[in-house]
Amino acid sequence: ANMGRTLVELFYDVISPYSWLGFEVLCRYQHIWNIDLRLRPAFLGGIMQQTGNKPPAMLPKRAEYMLKDVKRMAKYYQVPLHMSGGDFQRIMGTSNLPAMRFITAIDMTNPQYLEALSREFWMRFWSQHEDISQPENILAIARQAGLSADLSQKALEMISTPTVKDRLKETTAEAIKYGAFGMPAVVAHYNGEPHLFFGSDRLELLGSVIGE
């Protein structure tokens, strides 16, 4: 990290709509704030399981509010996130593990594509409402994000390797160690200690804590 710059880690999963909002805002702020943004792809399912958390949509009133909330935030931050009531079922029926392993493989081998690739996964799932779990879709997403066919194919082959599986598990465990119980989990390393912020609606508070 550069002297005087605050390291900010964003633990995210592309199945999480709030993670997309937090991601876009931090990607914008990294050019304005004195921060080094580190993208940390992790597995939301693992965090929920290990902390005993439940998806917000399991509470009908909360699901009702979440639809309005996501809509308002998407409009406010100008992110093309389109959420409907059917999306709760879609999330439950989608295996996002291959996607997060693929993103992890790219993070390990060609991190310069990490931002564009992550964004493209969210675009497919939350803007175009397409499947992100199948290998051919993953390859199409990677090509759209600017990865060569060769690079995409290599990363796809890596998702079944212990190296990638372990890395995703480690990153997920790290998020939990910082106190994460859902996503996005934003950790700012400031004044020698980590400060955890949960959700995409605490970013002004994050700025205030780190003097931005």
PDB file of C-alpha atoms in Angstrom:
ATOM      1  CA  ALA A   1       0.000   0.000   0.000  1.00  0.00           C
ATOM      2  CA  ASN A   2       1.149   3.537  -0.741  1.00  0.00           C
ATOM      3  CA  MET A   3       2.134   5.775   2.158  1.00  0.00           C
ATOM      4  CA  GLY A   4      -0.814   7.611   3.608  1.00  0.00           C
ATOM      5  CA  ARG A   5      -3.345   5.662   1.562  1.00  0.00           C
ATOM      6  CA  THR A   6      -6.004   3.665   3.366  1.00  0.00           C
ATOM      7  CA  LEU A   7      -6.403   0.048   2.287  1.00  0.00           C
ATOM      8  CA  VAL A   8     -10.092  -0.713   1.796  1.00  0.00           C
ATOM      9  CA  GLU A   9     -11.090  -4.323   1.162  1.00  0.00           C
ATOM     10  CA  LEU A  10     -14.418  -5.174  -0.417  1.00  0.00           C
ATOM     11  CA  PHE A  11     -15.604  -8.729   0.233  1.00  0.00           C
ATOM     12  CA  TYR A  12     -18.342  -9.487  -2.280  1.00  0.00           C
ATOM     13  CA  ASP A  13     -20.309 -12.143  -4.136  1.00  0.00           C
ATOM     14  CA  VAL A  14     -21.998 -11.524  -7.496  1.00  0.00           C
ATOM     15  CA  ILE A  15     -25.213 -13.184  -6.253  1.00  0.00           C
ATOM     16  CA  SER A  16     -25.636 -10.242  -3.850  1.00  0.00           C
ATOM     17  CA  PRO A  17     -27.394  -7.145  -5.272  1.00  0.00           C
ATOM     18  CA  TYR A  18     -26.178  -4.891  -2.460  1.00  0.00           C
ATOM     19  CA  SER A  19     -22.618  -6.016  -3.219  1.00  0.00           C
ATOM     20  CA  TRP A  20     -22.994  -4.611  -6.745  1.00  0.00           C
ATOM     21  CA  LEU A  21     -24.103  -1.243  -5.394  1.00  0.00           C
ATOM     22  CA  GLY A  22     -21.210  -1.124  -2.912  1.00  0.00           C
ATOM     23  CA  PHE A  23     -18.770  -2.232  -5.604  1.00  0.00           C
ATOM     24  CA  GLU A  24     -19.773   0.498  -8.074  1.00  0.00           C
ATOM     25  CA  VAL A  25     -19.637   3.232  -5.454  1.00  0.00           C
ATOM     26  CA  LEU A  26     -16.200   2.151  -4.166  1.00  0.00           C
ATOM     27  CA  CYS A  27     -14.887   1.787  -7.722  1.00  0.00           C
ATOM     28  CA  ARG A  28     -15.878   5.444  -8.254  1.00  0.00           C
ATOM     29  CA  TYR A  29     -14.551   6.662  -4.900  1.00  0.00           C
ATOM     30  CA  GLN A  30     -11.165   4.997  -5.400  1.00  0.00           C
ATOM     31  CA  HIS A  31     -10.376   7.790  -7.881  1.00  0.00           C
ATOM     32  CA  ILE A  32     -11.459  10.532  -5.471  1.00  0.00           C
ATOM     33  CA  TRP A  33     -10.579   9.237  -2.026  1.00  0.00           C
ATOM     34  CA  ASN A  34      -7.060   8.516  -0.834  1.00  0.00           C
ATOM     35  CA  ILE A  35      -7.673   4.764  -0.776  1.00  0.00           C
ATOM     36  CA  ASP A  36      -6.306   1.576  -2.290  1.00  0.00           C
ATOM     37  CA  LEU A  37      -9.332  -0.563  -3.110  1.00  0.00           C
ATOM     38  CA  ARG A  38      -8.774  -4.289  -2.923  1.00  0.00           C
ATOM     39  CA  LEU A  39     -11.485  -6.487  -4.401  1.00  0.00           C
ATOM     40  CA  ARG A  40     -11.944  -9.720  -2.450  1.00  0.00           C
ATOM     41  CA  PRO A  41     -14.240 -12.251  -4.138  1.00  0.00           C
ATOM     42  CA  ALA A  42     -15.729 -14.500  -1.432  1.00  0.00           C
ATOM     43  CA  PHE A  43     -18.626 -16.939  -1.076  1.00  0.00           C
ATOM     44  CA  LEU A  44     -21.821 -15.573   0.453  1.00  0.00           C
ATOM     45  CA  GLY A  45     -23.239 -19.055   1.058  1.00  0.00           C
ATOM     46  CA  GLY A  46     -20.241 -19.906   3.225  1.00  0.00           C
ATOM     47  CA  ILE A  47     -20.629 -16.726   5.280  1.00  0.00           C
ATOM     48  CA  MET A  48     -24.352 -17.330   5.833  1.00  0.00           C
ATOM     49  CA  GLN A  49     -23.772 -20.942   6.809  1.00  0.00           C
ATOM     50  CA  GLN A  50     -20.910 -20.269   9.201  1.00  0.00           C
ATOM     51  CA  THR A  51     -22.539 -17.307  10.944  1.00  0.00           C
ATOM     52  CA  GLY A  52     -26.082 -18.709  11.041  1.00  0.00           C
ATOM     53  CA  ASN A  53     -27.425 -15.759   9.049  1.00  0.00           C
ATOM     54  CA  LYS A  54     -30.551 -16.066   6.879  1.00  0.00           C
ATOM     55  CA  PRO A  55     -31.241 -14.371   3.541  1.00  0.00           C
ATOM     56  CA  PRO A  56     -33.240 -11.153   4.134  1.00  0.00           C
ATOM     57  CA  ALA A  57     -35.980 -12.310   1.748  1.00  0.00           C
ATOM     58  CA  MET A  58     -36.925 -15.120   4.139  1.00  0.00           C
ATOM     59  CA  LEU A  59     -38.807 -12.502   6.151  1.00  0.00           C
ATOM     60  CA  PRO A  60     -41.731 -11.408   3.910  1.00  0.00           C
ATOM     61  CA  LYS A  61     -41.832  -7.832   5.242  1.00  0.00           C
ATOM     62  CA  ARG A  62     -38.128  -7.493   4.762  1.00  0.00           C
ATOM     63  CA  ALA A  63     -38.336  -8.891   1.223  1.00  0.00           C
ATOM     64  CA  GLU A  64     -41.046  -6.335   0.439  1.00  0.00           C
ATOM     65  CA  TYR A  65     -38.860  -3.504   1.726  1.00  0.00           C
ATOM     66  CA  MET A  66     -35.743  -4.843  -0.002  1.00  0.00           C
ATOM     67  CA  LEU A  67     -37.392  -4.622  -3.444  1.00  0.00           C
ATOM     68  CA  LYS A  68     -38.152  -0.915  -2.894  1.00  0.00           C
ATOM     69  CA  ASP A  69     -34.787  -0.270  -1.274  1.00  0.00           C
ATOM     70  CA  VAL A  70     -32.740  -1.839  -4.084  1.00  0.00           C
ATOM     71  CA  LYS A  71     -34.803   0.039  -6.673  1.00  0.00           C
ATOM     72  CA  ARG A  72     -34.191   3.388  -4.923  1.00  0.00           C
ATOM     73  CA  MET A  73     -30.487   2.737  -4.437  1.00  0.00           C
ATOM     74  CA  ALA A  74     -30.018   1.577  -8.037  1.00  0.00           C
ATOM     75  CA  LYS A  75     -31.643   4.786  -9.245  1.00  0.00           C
ATOM     76  CA  TYR A  76     -29.639   6.954  -6.836  1.00  0.00           C
ATOM     77  CA  TYR A  77     -26.271   5.395  -7.722  1.00  0.00           C
ATOM     78  CA  GLN A  78     -27.201   4.933 -11.397  1.00  0.00           C
ATOM     79  CA  VAL A  79     -26.498   1.208 -11.460  1.00  0.00           C
ATOM     80  CA  PRO A  80     -28.651  -0.816 -13.925  1.00  0.00           C
ATOM     81  CA  LEU A  81     -29.829  -3.257 -11.270  1.00  0.00           C
ATOM     82  CA  HIS A  82     -33.372  -4.492 -11.946  1.00  0.00           C
ATOM     83  CA  MET A  83     -34.868  -6.529  -9.152  1.00  0.00           C
ATOM     84  CA  SER A  84     -38.313  -8.126  -9.001  1.00  0.00           C
ATOM     85  CA  GLY A  85     -40.078 -10.443  -6.572  1.00  0.00           C
ATOM     86  CA  GLY A  86     -39.157 -13.455  -8.705  1.00  0.00           C
ATOM     87  CA  ASP A  87     -35.462 -12.778  -8.138  1.00  0.00           C
ATOM     88  CA  PHE A  88     -35.571 -14.229  -4.626  1.00  0.00           C
ATOM     89  CA  GLN A  89     -36.448 -17.621  -6.143  1.00  0.00           C
ATOM     90  CA  ARG A  90     -33.842 -17.092  -8.842  1.00  0.00           C
ATOM     91  CA  ILE A  91     -31.113 -16.511  -6.234  1.00  0.00           C
ATOM     92  CA  MET A  92     -32.110 -19.668  -4.366  1.00  0.00           C
ATOM     93  CA  GLY A  93     -32.062 -21.651  -7.598  1.00  0.00           C
ATOM     94  CA  THR A  94     -28.687 -20.415  -8.847  1.00  0.00           C
ATOM     95  CA  SER A  95     -25.381 -22.059  -8.018  1.00  0.00           C
ATOM     96  CA  ASN A  96     -22.999 -19.110  -7.760  1.00  0.00           C
ATOM     97  CA  LEU A  97     -20.030 -21.215  -6.612  1.00  0.00           C
ATOM     98  CA  PRO A  98     -18.643 -21.779 -10.166  1.00  0.00           C
ATOM     99  CA  ALA A  99     -18.897 -18.027 -10.854  1.00  0.00           C
ATOM    100  CA  MET A 100     -17.092 -17.075  -7.646  1.00  0.00           C
ATOM    101  CA  ARG A 101     -14.418 -19.721  -8.263  1.00  0.00           C
ATOM    102  CA  PHE A 102     -13.946 -18.413 -11.789  1.00  0.00           C
ATOM    103  CA  ILE A 103     -13.595 -14.841 -10.504  1.00  0.00           C
ATOM    104  CA  THR A 104     -11.139 -16.137  -7.876  1.00  0.00           C
ATOM    105  CA  ALA A 105      -9.087 -17.881 -10.580  1.00  0.00           C
ATOM    106  CA  ILE A 106      -8.844 -14.596 -12.499  1.00  0.00           C
ATOM    107  CA  ASP A 107      -7.958 -12.732  -9.300  1.00  0.00           C
ATOM    108  CA  MET A 108      -5.068 -15.183  -8.806  1.00  0.00           C
ATOM    109  CA  THR A 109      -3.784 -15.134 -12.398  1.00  0.00           C
ATOM    110  CA  ASN A 110      -4.889 -11.879 -14.105  1.00  0.00           C
ATOM    111  CA  PRO A 111      -6.183  -9.464 -11.466  1.00  0.00           C
ATOM    112  CA  GLN A 112      -6.234  -6.585 -13.974  1.00  0.00           C
ATOM    113  CA  TYR A 113      -9.506  -8.080 -15.290  1.00  0.00           C
ATOM    114  CA  LEU A 114     -11.109  -8.492 -11.863  1.00  0.00           C
ATOM    115  CA  GLU A 115     -13.155  -5.283 -11.825  1.00  0.00           C
ATOM    116  CA  ALA A 116     -14.520  -5.647 -15.375  1.00  0.00           C
ATOM    117  CA  LEU A 117     -15.230  -9.356 -14.937  1.00  0.00           C
ATOM    118  CA  SER A 118     -17.086  -8.939 -11.632  1.00  0.00           C
ATOM    119  CA  ARG A 119     -19.163  -6.122 -13.112  1.00  0.00           C
ATOM    120  CA  GLU A 120     -20.068  -8.278 -16.123  1.00  0.00           C
ATOM    121  CA  PHE A 121     -21.331 -11.081 -13.857  1.00  0.00           C
ATOM    122  CA  TRP A 122     -23.595  -8.622 -12.032  1.00  0.00           C
ATOM    123  CA  MET A 123     -24.768  -7.173 -15.357  1.00  0.00           C
ATOM    124  CA  ARG A 124     -25.733 -10.624 -16.618  1.00  0.00           C
ATOM    125  CA  PHE A 125     -27.491 -11.709 -13.455  1.00  0.00           C
ATOM    126  CA  TRP A 126     -29.057  -8.498 -12.181  1.00  0.00           C
ATOM    127  CA  SER A 127     -29.498  -6.413 -15.319  1.00  0.00           C
ATOM    128  CA  GLN A 128     -30.135  -8.996 -18.025  1.00  0.00           C
ATOM    129  CA  HIS A 129     -31.520 -11.721 -15.738  1.00  0.00           C
ATOM    130  CA  GLU A 130     -29.453 -14.455 -17.362  1.00  0.00           C
ATOM    131  CA  ASP A 131     -28.001 -17.634 -15.928  1.00  0.00           C
ATOM    132  CA  ILE A 132     -24.453 -17.300 -14.573  1.00  0.00           C
ATOM    133  CA  SER A 133     -23.987 -20.878 -13.383  1.00  0.00           C
ATOM    134  CA  GLN A 134     -23.286 -22.712 -16.665  1.00  0.00           C
ATOM    135  CA  PRO A 135     -19.746 -22.999 -18.105  1.00  0.00           C
ATOM    136  CA  GLU A 136     -20.741 -21.632 -21.533  1.00  0.00           C
ATOM    137  CA  ASN A 137     -22.358 -18.580 -19.905  1.00  0.00           C
ATOM    138  CA  ILE A 138     -19.302 -18.020 -17.729  1.00  0.00           C
ATOM    139  CA  LEU A 139     -17.106 -18.073 -20.849  1.00  0.00           C
ATOM    140  CA  ALA A 140     -19.417 -15.621 -22.635  1.00  0.00           C
ATOM    141  CA  ILE A 141     -19.302 -13.281 -19.620  1.00  0.00           C
ATOM    142  CA  ALA A 142     -15.489 -13.478 -19.551  1.00  0.00           C
ATOM    143  CA  ARG A 143     -15.262 -12.642 -23.267  1.00  0.00           C
ATOM    144  CA  GLN A 144     -17.589  -9.684 -22.749  1.00  0.00           C
ATOM    145  CA  ALA A 145     -15.268  -8.495 -19.961  1.00  0.00           C
ATOM    146  CA  GLY A 146     -12.327  -8.498 -22.379  1.00  0.00           C
ATOM    147  CA  LEU A 147     -10.645 -11.808 -21.550  1.00  0.00           C
ATOM    148  CA  SER A 148      -9.243 -13.871 -24.399  1.00  0.00           C
ATOM    149  CA  ALA A 149     -10.813 -17.256 -25.162  1.00  0.00           C
ATOM    150  CA  ASP A 150      -7.561 -18.914 -24.096  1.00  0.00           C
ATOM    151  CA  LEU A 151      -7.429 -17.113 -20.748  1.00  0.00           C
ATOM    152  CA  SER A 152     -11.127 -17.802 -20.061  1.00  0.00           C
ATOM    153  CA  GLN A 153     -10.730 -21.492 -20.844  1.00  0.00           C
ATOM    154  CA  LYS A 154      -7.704 -21.783 -18.521  1.00  0.00           C
ATOM    155  CA  ALA A 155      -9.583 -20.070 -15.689  1.00  0.00           C
ATOM    156  CA  LEU A 156     -12.581 -22.344 -16.252  1.00  0.00           C
ATOM    157  CA  GLU A 157     -10.334 -25.398 -15.932  1.00  0.00           C
ATOM    158  CA  MET A 158      -8.892 -23.954 -12.708  1.00  0.00           C
ATOM    159  CA  ILE A 159     -12.244 -23.794 -10.896  1.00  0.00           C
ATOM    160  CA  SER A 160     -12.149 -27.485 -10.035  1.00  0.00           C
ATOM    161  CA  THR A 161      -8.622 -27.308  -8.590  1.00  0.00           C
ATOM    162  CA  PRO A 162      -7.863 -27.324  -4.842  1.00  0.00           C
ATOM    163  CA  THR A 163      -5.791 -24.123  -5.282  1.00  0.00           C
ATOM    164  CA  VAL A 164      -8.798 -22.076  -6.370  1.00  0.00           C
ATOM    165  CA  LYS A 165     -11.268 -23.782  -4.024  1.00  0.00           C
ATOM    166  CA  ASP A 166      -8.941 -23.179  -1.067  1.00  0.00           C
ATOM    167  CA  ARG A 167      -8.329 -19.553  -2.008  1.00  0.00           C
ATOM    168  CA  LEU A 168     -12.079 -18.849  -2.105  1.00  0.00           C
ATOM    169  CA  LYS A 169     -12.518 -20.620   1.247  1.00  0.00           C
ATOM    170  CA  GLU A 170      -9.640 -18.624   2.755  1.00  0.00           C
ATOM    171  CA  THR A 171     -11.023 -15.299   1.547  1.00  0.00           C
ATOM    172  CA  THR A 172     -14.451 -16.207   2.925  1.00  0.00           C
ATOM    173  CA  ALA A 173     -12.888 -17.206   6.268  1.00  0.00           C
ATOM    174  CA  GLU A 174     -10.984 -13.917   6.333  1.00  0.00           C
ATOM    175  CA  ALA A 175     -14.221 -11.939   5.902  1.00  0.00           C
ATOM    176  CA  ILE A 176     -15.750 -13.873   8.822  1.00  0.00           C
ATOM    177  CA  LYS A 177     -12.651 -13.214  10.922  1.00  0.00           C
ATOM    178  CA  TYR A 178     -13.220  -9.475  10.413  1.00  0.00           C
ATOM    179  CA  GLY A 179     -16.772  -9.940  11.681  1.00  0.00           C
ATOM    180  CA  ALA A 180     -18.703 -10.301   8.411  1.00  0.00           C
ATOM    181  CA  PHE A 181     -22.110 -11.991   8.560  1.00  0.00           C
ATOM    182  CA  GLY A 182     -23.341 -10.989   5.080  1.00  0.00           C
ATOM    183  CA  MET A 183     -22.309  -8.997   2.015  1.00  0.00           C
ATOM    184  CA  PRO A 184     -20.942  -6.644   1.010  1.00  0.00           C
ATOM    185  CA  ALA A 185     -18.440  -6.522   3.854  1.00  0.00           C
ATOM    186  CA  VAL A 186     -16.114  -3.524   3.606  1.00  0.00           C
ATOM    187  CA  VAL A 187     -12.984  -3.480   5.763  1.00  0.00           C
ATOM    188  CA  ALA A 188     -10.985  -0.274   6.068  1.00  0.00           C
ATOM    189  CA  HIS A 189      -7.503  -0.595   7.564  1.00  0.00           C
ATOM    190  CA  TYR A 190      -7.086   2.681   9.387  1.00  0.00           C
ATOM    191  CA  ASN A 191      -4.908   3.710  12.316  1.00  0.00           C
ATOM    192  CA  GLY A 192      -3.512   0.213  12.600  1.00  0.00           C
ATOM    193  CA  GLU A 193      -6.832  -1.564  12.924  1.00  0.00           C
ATOM    194  CA  PRO A 194      -9.550  -3.011  10.693  1.00  0.00           C
ATOM    195  CA  HIS A 195     -12.942  -1.308  10.657  1.00  0.00           C
ATOM    196  CA  LEU A 196     -15.833  -3.389   9.308  1.00  0.00           C
ATOM    197  CA  PHE A 197     -18.776  -1.774   7.525  1.00  0.00           C
ATOM    198  CA  PHE A 198     -21.687  -3.965   6.431  1.00  0.00           C
ATOM    199  CA  GLY A 199     -23.826  -3.183   3.414  1.00  0.00           C
ATOM    200  CA  SER A 200     -23.743  -0.572   0.689  1.00  0.00           C
ATOM    201  CA  ASP A 201     -25.390   2.146   2.777  1.00  0.00           C
ATOM    202  CA  ARG A 202     -22.495   2.811   5.168  1.00  0.00           C
ATOM    203  CA  LEU A 203     -20.040   4.285   2.698  1.00  0.00           C
ATOM    204  CA  GLU A 204     -20.436   7.883   3.899  1.00  0.00           C
ATOM    205  CA  LEU A 205     -19.697   6.609   7.392  1.00  0.00           C
ATOM    206  CA  LEU A 206     -16.639   4.774   6.051  1.00  0.00           C
ATOM    207  CA  GLY A 207     -15.458   8.058   4.480  1.00  0.00           C
ATOM    208  CA  SER A 208     -15.949   9.880   7.748  1.00  0.00           C
ATOM    209  CA  VAL A 209     -13.980   7.277   9.758  1.00  0.00           C
ATOM    210  CA  ILE A 210     -10.984   7.384   7.385  1.00  0.00           C
ATOM    211  CA  GLY A 211     -11.023  11.177   7.094  1.00  0.00           C
ATOM    212  CA  GLU A 212     -12.537  11.487   3.627  1.00  0.00           C
TER     213      GLU A 212
END
